[in-house]
Coordinates of N, CA and C in Angstrom, one line a residue:
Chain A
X70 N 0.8 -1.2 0.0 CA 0.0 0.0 0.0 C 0.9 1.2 0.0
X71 N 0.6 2.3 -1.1 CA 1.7 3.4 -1.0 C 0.7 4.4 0.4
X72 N 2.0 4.9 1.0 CA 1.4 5.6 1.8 C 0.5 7.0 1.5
X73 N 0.7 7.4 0.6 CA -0.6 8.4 0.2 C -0.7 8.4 -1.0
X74 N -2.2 8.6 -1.2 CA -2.8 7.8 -2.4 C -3.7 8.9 -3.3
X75 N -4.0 9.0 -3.9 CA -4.5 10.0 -5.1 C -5.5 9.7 -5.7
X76 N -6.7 10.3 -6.7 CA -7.4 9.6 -7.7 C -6.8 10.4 -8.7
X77 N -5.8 10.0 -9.7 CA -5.1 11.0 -10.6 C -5.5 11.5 -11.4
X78 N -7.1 10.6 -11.5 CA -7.9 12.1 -12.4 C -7.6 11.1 -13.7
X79 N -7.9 11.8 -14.8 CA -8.6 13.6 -14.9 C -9.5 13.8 -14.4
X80 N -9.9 15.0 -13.8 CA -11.2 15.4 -13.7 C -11.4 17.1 -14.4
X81 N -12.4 16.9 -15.1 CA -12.9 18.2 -15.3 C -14.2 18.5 -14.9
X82 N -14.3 20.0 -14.8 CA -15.5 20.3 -14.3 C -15.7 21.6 -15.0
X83 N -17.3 22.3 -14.8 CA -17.0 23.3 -15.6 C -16.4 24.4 -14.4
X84 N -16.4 25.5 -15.5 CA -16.0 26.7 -14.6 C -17.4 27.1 -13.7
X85 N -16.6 27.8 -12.4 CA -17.9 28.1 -10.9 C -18.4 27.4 -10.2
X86 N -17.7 25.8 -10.9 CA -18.3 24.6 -10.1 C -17.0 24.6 -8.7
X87 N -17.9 23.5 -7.5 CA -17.3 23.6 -6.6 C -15.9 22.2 -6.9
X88 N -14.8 21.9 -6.6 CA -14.0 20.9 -6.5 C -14.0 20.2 -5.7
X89 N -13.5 19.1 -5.6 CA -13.4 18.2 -4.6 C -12.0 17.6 -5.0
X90 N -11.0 17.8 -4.1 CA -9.9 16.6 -4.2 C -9.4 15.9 -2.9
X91 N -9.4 14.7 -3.0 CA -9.1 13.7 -1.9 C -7.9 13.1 -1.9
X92 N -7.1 12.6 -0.8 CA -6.2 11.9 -0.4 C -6.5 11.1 0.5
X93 N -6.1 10.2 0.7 CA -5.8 9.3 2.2 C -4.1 8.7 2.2
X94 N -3.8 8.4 3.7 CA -3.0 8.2 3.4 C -2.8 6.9 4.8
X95 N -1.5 6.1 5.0 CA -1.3 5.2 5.9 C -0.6 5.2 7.1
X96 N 0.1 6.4 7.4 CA 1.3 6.9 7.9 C 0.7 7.3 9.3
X97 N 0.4 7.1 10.2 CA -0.1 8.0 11.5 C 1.0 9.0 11.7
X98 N 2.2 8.6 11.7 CA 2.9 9.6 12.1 C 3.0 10.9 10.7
X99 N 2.5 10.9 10.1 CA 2.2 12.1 9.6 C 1.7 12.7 10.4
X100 N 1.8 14.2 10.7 CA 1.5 15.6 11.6 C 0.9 16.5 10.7
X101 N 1.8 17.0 9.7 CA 0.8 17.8 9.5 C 0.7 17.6 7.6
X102 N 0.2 18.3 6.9 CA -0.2 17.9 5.3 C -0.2 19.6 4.7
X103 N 0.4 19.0 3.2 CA 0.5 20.2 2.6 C -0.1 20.3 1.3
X104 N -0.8 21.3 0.4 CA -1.1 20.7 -0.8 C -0.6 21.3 -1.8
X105 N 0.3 20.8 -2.9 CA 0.7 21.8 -3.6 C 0.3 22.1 -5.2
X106 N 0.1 23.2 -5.9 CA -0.3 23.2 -7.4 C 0.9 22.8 -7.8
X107 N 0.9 22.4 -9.0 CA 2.1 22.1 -9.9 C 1.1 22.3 -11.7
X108 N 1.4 23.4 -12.4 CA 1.3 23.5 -13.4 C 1.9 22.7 -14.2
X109 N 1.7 22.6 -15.8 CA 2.0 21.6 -16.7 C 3.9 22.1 -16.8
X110 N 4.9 21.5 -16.9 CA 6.4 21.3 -16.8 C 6.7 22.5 -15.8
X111 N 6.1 22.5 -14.4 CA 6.4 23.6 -13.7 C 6.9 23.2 -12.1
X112 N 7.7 23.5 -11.5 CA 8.0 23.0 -10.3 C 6.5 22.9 -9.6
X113 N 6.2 22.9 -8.3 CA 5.1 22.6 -7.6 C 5.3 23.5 -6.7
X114 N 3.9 24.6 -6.7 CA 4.2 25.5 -5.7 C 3.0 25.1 -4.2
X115 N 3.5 25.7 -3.5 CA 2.5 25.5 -2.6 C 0.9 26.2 -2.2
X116 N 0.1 25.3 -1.9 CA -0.9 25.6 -2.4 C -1.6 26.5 -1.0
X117 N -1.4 25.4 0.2 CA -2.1 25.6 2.0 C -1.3 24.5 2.5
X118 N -1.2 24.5 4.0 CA -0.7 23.9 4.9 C -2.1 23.0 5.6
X119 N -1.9 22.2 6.4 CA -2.7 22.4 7.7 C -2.0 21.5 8.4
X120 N -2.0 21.6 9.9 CA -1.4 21.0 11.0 C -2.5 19.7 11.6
X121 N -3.7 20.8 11.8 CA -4.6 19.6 12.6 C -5.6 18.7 12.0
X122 N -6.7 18.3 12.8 CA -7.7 17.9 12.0 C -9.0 19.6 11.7
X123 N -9.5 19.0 10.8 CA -10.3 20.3 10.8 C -10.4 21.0 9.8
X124 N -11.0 22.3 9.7 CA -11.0 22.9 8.2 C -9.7 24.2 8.4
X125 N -9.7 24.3 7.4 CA -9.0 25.4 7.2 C -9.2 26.5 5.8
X126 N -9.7 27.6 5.9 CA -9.6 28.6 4.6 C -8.8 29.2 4.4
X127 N -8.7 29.1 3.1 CA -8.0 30.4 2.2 C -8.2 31.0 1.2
X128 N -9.1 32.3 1.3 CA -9.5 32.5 0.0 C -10.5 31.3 -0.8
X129 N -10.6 31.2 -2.0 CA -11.7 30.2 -2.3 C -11.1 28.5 -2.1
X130 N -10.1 28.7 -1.4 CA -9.0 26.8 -1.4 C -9.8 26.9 0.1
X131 N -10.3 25.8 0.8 CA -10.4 24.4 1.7 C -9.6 23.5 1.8
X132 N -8.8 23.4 3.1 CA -7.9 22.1 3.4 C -9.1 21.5 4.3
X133 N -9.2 19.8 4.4 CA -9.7 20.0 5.4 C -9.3 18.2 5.9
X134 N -8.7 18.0 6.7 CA -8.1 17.1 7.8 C -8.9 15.9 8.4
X135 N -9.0 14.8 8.2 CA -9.8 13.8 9.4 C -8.6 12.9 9.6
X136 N -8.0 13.0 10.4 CA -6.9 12.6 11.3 C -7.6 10.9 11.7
X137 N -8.5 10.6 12.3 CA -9.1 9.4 12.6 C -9.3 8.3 11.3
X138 N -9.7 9.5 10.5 CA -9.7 7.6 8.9 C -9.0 8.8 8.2
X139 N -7.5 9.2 8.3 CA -6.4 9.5 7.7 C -6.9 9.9 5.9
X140 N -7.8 11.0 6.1 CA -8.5 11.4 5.0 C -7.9 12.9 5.0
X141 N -8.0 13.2 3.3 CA -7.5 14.9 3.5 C -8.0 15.2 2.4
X142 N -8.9 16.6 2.2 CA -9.6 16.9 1.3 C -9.1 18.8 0.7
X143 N -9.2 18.9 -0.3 CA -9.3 20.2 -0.7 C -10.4 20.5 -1.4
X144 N -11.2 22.0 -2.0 CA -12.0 22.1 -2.1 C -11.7 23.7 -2.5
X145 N -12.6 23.5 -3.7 CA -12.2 24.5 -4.4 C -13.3 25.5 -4.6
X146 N -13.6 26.8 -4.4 CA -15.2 27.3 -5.1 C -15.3 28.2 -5.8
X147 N -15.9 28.5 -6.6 CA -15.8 29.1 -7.8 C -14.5 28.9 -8.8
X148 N -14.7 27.7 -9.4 CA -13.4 27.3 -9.9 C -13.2 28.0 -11.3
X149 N -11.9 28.4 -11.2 CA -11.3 29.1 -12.7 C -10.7 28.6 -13.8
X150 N -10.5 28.9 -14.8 CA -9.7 28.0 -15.6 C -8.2 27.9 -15.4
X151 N -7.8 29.2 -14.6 CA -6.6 29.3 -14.0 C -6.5 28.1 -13.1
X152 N -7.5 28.0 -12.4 CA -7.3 26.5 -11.5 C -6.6 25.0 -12.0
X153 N -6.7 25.5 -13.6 CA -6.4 23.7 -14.2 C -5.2 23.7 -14.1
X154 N -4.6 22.2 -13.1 CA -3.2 22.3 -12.7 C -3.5 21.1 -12.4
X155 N -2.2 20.6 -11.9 CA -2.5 18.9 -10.8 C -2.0 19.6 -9.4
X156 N -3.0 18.7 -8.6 CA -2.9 19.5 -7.2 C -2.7 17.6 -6.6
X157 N -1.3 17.9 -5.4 CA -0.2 17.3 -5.2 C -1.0 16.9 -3.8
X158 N -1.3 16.2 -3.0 CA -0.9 15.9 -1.5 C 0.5 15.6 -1.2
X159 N 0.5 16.4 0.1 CA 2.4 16.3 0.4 C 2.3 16.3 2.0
X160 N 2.3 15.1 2.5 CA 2.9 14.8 4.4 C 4.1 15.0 4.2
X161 N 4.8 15.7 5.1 CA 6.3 15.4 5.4 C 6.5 14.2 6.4
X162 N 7.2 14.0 6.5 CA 7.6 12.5 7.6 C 8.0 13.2 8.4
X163 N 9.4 12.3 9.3 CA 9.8 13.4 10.4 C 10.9 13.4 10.0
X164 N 11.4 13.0 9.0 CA 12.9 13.5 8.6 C 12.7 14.8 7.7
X165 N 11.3 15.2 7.2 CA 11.4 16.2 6.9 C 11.1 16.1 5.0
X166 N 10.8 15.1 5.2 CA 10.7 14.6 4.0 C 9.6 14.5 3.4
X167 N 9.0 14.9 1.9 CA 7.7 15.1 1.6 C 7.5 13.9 0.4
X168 N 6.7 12.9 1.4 CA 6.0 12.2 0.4 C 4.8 12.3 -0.5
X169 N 4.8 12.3 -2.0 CA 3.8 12.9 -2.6 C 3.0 11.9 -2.9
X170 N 1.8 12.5 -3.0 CA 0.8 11.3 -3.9 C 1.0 11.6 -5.4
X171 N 0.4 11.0 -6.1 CA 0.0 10.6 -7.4 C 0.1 12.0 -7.9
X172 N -1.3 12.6 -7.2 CA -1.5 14.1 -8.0 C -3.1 14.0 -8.7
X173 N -3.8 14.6 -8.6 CA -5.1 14.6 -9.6 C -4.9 15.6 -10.6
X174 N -5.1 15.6 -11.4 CA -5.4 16.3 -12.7 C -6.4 17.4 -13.2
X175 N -6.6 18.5 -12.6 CA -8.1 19.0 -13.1 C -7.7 20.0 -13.8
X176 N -9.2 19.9 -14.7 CA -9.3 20.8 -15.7 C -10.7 21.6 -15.5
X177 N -10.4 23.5 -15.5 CA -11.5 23.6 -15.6 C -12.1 24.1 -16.9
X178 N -13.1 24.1 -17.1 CA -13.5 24.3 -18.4 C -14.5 25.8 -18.6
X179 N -13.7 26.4 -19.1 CA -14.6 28.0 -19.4 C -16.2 27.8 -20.2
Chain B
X62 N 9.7 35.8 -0.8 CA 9.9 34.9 -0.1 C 10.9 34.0 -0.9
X63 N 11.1 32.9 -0.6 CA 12.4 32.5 -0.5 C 12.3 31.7 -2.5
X64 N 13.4 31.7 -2.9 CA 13.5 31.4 -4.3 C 14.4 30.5 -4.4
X65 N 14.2 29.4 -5.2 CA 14.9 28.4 -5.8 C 15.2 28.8 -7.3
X66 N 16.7 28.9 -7.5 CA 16.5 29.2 -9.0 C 17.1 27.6 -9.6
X67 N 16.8 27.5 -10.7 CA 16.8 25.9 -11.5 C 17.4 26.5 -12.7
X68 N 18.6 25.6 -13.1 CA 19.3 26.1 -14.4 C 19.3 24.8 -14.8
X69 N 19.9 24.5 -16.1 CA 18.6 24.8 -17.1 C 17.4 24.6 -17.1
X70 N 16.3 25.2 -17.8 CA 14.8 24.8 -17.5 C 14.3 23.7 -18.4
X71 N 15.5 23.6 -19.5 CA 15.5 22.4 -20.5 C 16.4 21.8 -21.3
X72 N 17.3 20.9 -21.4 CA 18.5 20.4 -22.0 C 18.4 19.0 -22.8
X73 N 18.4 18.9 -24.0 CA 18.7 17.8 -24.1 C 20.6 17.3 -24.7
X74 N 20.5 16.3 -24.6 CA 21.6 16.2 -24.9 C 22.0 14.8 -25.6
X75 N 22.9 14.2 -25.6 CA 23.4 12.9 -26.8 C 23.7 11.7 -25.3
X76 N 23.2 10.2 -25.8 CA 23.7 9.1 -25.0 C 24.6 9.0 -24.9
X77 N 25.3 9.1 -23.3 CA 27.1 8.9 -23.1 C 27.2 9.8 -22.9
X78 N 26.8 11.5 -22.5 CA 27.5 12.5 -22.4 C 26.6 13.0 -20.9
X79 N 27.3 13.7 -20.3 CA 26.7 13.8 -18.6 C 25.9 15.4 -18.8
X80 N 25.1 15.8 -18.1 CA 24.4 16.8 -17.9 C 24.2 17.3 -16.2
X81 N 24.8 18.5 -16.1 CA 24.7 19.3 -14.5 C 24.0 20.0 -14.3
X82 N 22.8 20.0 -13.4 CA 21.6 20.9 -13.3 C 21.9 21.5 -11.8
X83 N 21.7 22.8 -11.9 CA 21.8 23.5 -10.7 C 20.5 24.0 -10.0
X84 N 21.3 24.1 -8.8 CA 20.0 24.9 -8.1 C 20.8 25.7 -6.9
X85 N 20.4 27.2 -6.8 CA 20.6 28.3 -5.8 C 19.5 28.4 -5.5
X86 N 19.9 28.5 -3.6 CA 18.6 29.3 -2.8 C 19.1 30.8 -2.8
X87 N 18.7 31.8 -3.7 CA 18.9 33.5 -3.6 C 18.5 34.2 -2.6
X88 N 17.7 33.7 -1.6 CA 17.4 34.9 -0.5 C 17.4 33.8 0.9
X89 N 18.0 32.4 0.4 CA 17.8 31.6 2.2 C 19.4 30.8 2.1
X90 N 19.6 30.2 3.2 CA 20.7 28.9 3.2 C 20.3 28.0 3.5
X91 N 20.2 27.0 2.0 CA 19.4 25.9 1.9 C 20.8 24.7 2.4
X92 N 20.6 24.3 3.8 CA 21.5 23.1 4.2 C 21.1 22.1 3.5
X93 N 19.7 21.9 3.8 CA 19.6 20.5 2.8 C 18.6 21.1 1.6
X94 N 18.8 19.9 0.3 CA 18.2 20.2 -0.9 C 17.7 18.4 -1.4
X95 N 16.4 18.5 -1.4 CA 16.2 17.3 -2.0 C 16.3 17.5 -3.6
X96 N 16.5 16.5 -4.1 CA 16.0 16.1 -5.9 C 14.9 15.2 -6.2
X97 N 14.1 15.4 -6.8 CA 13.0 14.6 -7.5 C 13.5 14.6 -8.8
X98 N 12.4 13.6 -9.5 CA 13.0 12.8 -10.5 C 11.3 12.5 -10.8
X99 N 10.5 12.9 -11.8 CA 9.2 13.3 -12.3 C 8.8 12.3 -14.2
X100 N 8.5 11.8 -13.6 CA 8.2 11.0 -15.4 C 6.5 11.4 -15.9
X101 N 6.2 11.3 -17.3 CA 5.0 12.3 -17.6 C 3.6 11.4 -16.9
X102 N 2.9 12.4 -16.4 CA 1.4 12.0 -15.7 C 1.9 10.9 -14.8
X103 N 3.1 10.7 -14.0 CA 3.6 11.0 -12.2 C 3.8 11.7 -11.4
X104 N 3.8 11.2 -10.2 CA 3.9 12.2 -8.9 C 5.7 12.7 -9.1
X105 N 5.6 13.2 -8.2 CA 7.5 13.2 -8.2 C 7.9 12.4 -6.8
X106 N 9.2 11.8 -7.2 CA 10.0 10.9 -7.0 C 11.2 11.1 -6.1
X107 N 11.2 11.0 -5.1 CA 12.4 11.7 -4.6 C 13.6 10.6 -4.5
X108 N 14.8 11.4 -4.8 CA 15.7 10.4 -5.4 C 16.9 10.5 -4.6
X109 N 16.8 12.0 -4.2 CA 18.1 11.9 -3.5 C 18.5 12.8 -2.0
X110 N 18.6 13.2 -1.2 CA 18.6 14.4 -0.3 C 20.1 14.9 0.0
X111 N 20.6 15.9 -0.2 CA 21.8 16.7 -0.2 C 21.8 17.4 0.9
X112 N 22.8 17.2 1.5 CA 23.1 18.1 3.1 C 24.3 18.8 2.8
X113 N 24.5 20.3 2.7 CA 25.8 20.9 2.7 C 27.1 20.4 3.7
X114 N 28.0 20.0 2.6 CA 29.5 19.9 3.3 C 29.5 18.1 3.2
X115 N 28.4 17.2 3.1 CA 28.5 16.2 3.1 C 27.8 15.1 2.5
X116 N 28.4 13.8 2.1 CA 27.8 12.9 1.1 C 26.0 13.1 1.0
X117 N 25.5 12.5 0.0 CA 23.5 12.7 -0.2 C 23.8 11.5 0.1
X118 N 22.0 11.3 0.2 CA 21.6 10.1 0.7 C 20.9 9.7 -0.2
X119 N 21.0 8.8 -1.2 CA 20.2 8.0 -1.9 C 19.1 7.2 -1.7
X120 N 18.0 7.5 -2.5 CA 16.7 6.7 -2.0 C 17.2 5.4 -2.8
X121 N 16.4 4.1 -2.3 CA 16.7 2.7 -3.0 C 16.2 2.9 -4.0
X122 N 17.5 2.3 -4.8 CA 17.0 2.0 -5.8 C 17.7 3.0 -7.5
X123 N 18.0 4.1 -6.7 CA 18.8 5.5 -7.2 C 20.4 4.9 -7.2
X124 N 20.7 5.1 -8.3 CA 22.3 4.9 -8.6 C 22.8 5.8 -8.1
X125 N 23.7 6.3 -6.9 CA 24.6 7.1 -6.4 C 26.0 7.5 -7.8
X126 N 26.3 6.5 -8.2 CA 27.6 6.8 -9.2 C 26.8 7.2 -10.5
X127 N 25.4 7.1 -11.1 CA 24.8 7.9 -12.1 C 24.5 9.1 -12.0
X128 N 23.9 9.1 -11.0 CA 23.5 10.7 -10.2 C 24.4 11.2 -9.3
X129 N 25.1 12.2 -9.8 CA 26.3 12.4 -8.9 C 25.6 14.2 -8.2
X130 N 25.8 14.4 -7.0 CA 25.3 15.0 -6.3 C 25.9 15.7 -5.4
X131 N 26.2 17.7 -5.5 CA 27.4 18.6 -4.7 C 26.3 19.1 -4.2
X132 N 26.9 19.1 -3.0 CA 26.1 20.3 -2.3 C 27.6 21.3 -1.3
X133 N 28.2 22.2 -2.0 CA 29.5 22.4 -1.8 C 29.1 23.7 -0.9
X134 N 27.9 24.6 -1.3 CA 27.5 25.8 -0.7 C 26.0 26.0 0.0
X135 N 26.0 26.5 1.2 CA 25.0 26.6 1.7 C 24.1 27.3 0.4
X136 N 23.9 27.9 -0.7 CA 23.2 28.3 -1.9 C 23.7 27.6 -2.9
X137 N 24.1 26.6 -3.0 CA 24.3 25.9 -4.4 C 24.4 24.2 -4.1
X138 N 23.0 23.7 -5.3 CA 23.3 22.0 -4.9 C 23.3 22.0 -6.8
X139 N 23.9 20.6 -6.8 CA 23.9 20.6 -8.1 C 23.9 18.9 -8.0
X140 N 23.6 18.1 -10.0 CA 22.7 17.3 -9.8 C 23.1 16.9 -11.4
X141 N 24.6 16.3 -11.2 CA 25.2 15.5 -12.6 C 24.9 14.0 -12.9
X142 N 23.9 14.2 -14.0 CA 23.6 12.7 -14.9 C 24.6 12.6 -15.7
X143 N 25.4 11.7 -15.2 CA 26.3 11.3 -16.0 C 25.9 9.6 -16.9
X144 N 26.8 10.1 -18.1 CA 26.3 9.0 -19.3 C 25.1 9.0 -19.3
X145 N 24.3 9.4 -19.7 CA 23.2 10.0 -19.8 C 22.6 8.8 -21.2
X146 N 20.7 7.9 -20.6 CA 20.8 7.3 -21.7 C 19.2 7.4 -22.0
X147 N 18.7 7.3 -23.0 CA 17.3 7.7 -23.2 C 16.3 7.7 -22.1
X148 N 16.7 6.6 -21.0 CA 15.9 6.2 -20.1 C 15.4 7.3 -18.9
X149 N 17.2 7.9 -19.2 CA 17.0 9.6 -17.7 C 16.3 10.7 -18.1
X150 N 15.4 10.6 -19.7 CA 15.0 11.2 -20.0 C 13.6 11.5 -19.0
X151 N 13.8 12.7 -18.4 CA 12.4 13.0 -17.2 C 12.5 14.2 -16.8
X152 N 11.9 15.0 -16.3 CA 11.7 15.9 -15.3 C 12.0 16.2 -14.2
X153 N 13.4 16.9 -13.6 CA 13.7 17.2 -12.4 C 13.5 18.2 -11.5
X154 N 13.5 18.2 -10.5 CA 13.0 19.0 -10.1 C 14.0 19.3 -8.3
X155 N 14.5 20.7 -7.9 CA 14.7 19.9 -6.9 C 14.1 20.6 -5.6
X156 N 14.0 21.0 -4.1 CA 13.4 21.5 -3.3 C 14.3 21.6 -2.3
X157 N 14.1 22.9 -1.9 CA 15.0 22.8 -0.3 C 13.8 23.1 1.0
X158 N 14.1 22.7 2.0 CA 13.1 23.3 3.2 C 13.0 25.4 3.2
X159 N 12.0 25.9 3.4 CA 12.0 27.4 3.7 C 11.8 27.7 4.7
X160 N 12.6 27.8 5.7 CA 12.0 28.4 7.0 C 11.6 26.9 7.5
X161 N 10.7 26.9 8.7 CA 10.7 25.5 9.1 C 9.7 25.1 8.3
X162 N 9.6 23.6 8.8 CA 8.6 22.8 7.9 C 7.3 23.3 7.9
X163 N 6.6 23.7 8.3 CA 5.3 24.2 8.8 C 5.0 25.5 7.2
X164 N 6.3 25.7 7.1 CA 6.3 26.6 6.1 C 6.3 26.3 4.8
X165 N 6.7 25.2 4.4 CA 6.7 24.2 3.3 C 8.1 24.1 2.6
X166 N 8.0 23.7 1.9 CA 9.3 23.9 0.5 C 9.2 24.6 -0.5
X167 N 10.5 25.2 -1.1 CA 10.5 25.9 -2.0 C 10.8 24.8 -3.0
X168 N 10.5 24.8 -4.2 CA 10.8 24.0 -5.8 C 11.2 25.0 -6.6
X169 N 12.4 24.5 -6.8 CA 12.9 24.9 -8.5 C 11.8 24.4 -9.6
X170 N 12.2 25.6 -10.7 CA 11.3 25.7 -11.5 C 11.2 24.3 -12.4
X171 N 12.4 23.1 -12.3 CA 12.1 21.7 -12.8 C 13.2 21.9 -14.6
X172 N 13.5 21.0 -14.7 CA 15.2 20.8 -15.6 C 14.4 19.9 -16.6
X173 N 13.8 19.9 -17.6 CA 13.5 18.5 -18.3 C 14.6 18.5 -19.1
X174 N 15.2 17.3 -18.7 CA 15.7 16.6 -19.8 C 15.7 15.4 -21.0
X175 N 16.4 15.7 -21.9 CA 15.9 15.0 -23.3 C 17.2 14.4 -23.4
X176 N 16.8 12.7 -23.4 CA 18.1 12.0 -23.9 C 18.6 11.6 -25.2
X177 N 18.8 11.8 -26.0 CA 19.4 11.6 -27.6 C 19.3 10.3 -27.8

């Protein structure tokens, strides 16, 4: 079982629609979770953090944490076409080390 | 905030001949610098972790004598494919920590290379 897991998509949706992207992952000792954009041949920037369980906002991005069935969600609203990227789940370990998932794929569509 | 610069942003080159891709942190001192290693519609791959002043650490499975790996300056790691064969043709990428972890990583802008 890789420890965090992805649906890599594609997904498209149209544009203003709300997103949904999921991870889970195996690791308890994961603390806290990161999500990053990565445009098409572009490093991966970062997207939000979050430490706990719980939600967290930013602007129209949602992290949001279930620590108990090791689930992590983002959530997008009013989605742009600027949004079409692959969006990354990233735990660090405790070496500091960020294990990525797969990545999903979205596309939004004008 | 903190900047990774990535030289080249794209190189190819001929089978048998080695290629050095750089990376400077411009506004931090990046002690350690990971490398990923990215193939098309994959996650990225971490291949190697570089600590200033001393040997990287190779993930399993990563050729240490293919991938040769400096990290000579607290602002400069660098990341030689040597003999280079159509197979290393991929996407690199590399990242250093920014500030503590909590803060995330910075990524270079990613090196594709093209193997001949």
């Amino acid at each position: 079982q890789k420890e965090v897991e992805q649906d890599p998509g594609p997904l498209s949706v149209p544009e203003g629609a709300i997103v949904s992207l999921n991870c889970t992952y195996s690791n308890s000792a994961f603390q806290y979770f990161m999500w990053y954009r990565q445009y098409s041949r572009k490093g991966p920037e970062l997207l939000m953090y979050t430490y706990s369980s719980g939600n967290k906002e930013d602007g129209r991005f949602t992290a949001q944490v279930d620590k108990s069935s090791k689930y992590i969600s983002l959530f997008i609203r009013d989605s742009q076409p600027s949004d079409s990227a692959t969006y990354l789940c990233a735990p660090p370990d405790l070496n500091e080390k960020l294990t990525f998932g797969t990545g999903t794929r979205l596309t939004i569509i004008p | 905030g903190a900047v990774v610069s990535q030289h080249p942003s794209w190189v190819i080159c001929k089978s048998g001949t080695s290629v050095k891709i750089e990376c400077r942190s411009l506004d931090f001192q990046a002690t350690t610098m990971f490398w990923y290693r990215q193939f098309p519609k994959q996650s990225l791959m971490l291949m190697a972790t570089s600590n200033e002043g001393s040997k990287a650490t190779y993930e399993q499975g990563v050729e240490k004598d293919k991938f040769l790996i400096n990290h000579a300056s607290l602002t400069l790691s660098t990341l030689t494919v040597t003999s280079a064969h159509p197979e290393d043709s991929s996407f690199y990428i590399c990242s250093a920590p920014a500030g503590t972890g909590l803060y995330g990583y910075t990524f270079g802008s990613g090196t594709r290379l093209t193997v001949v």
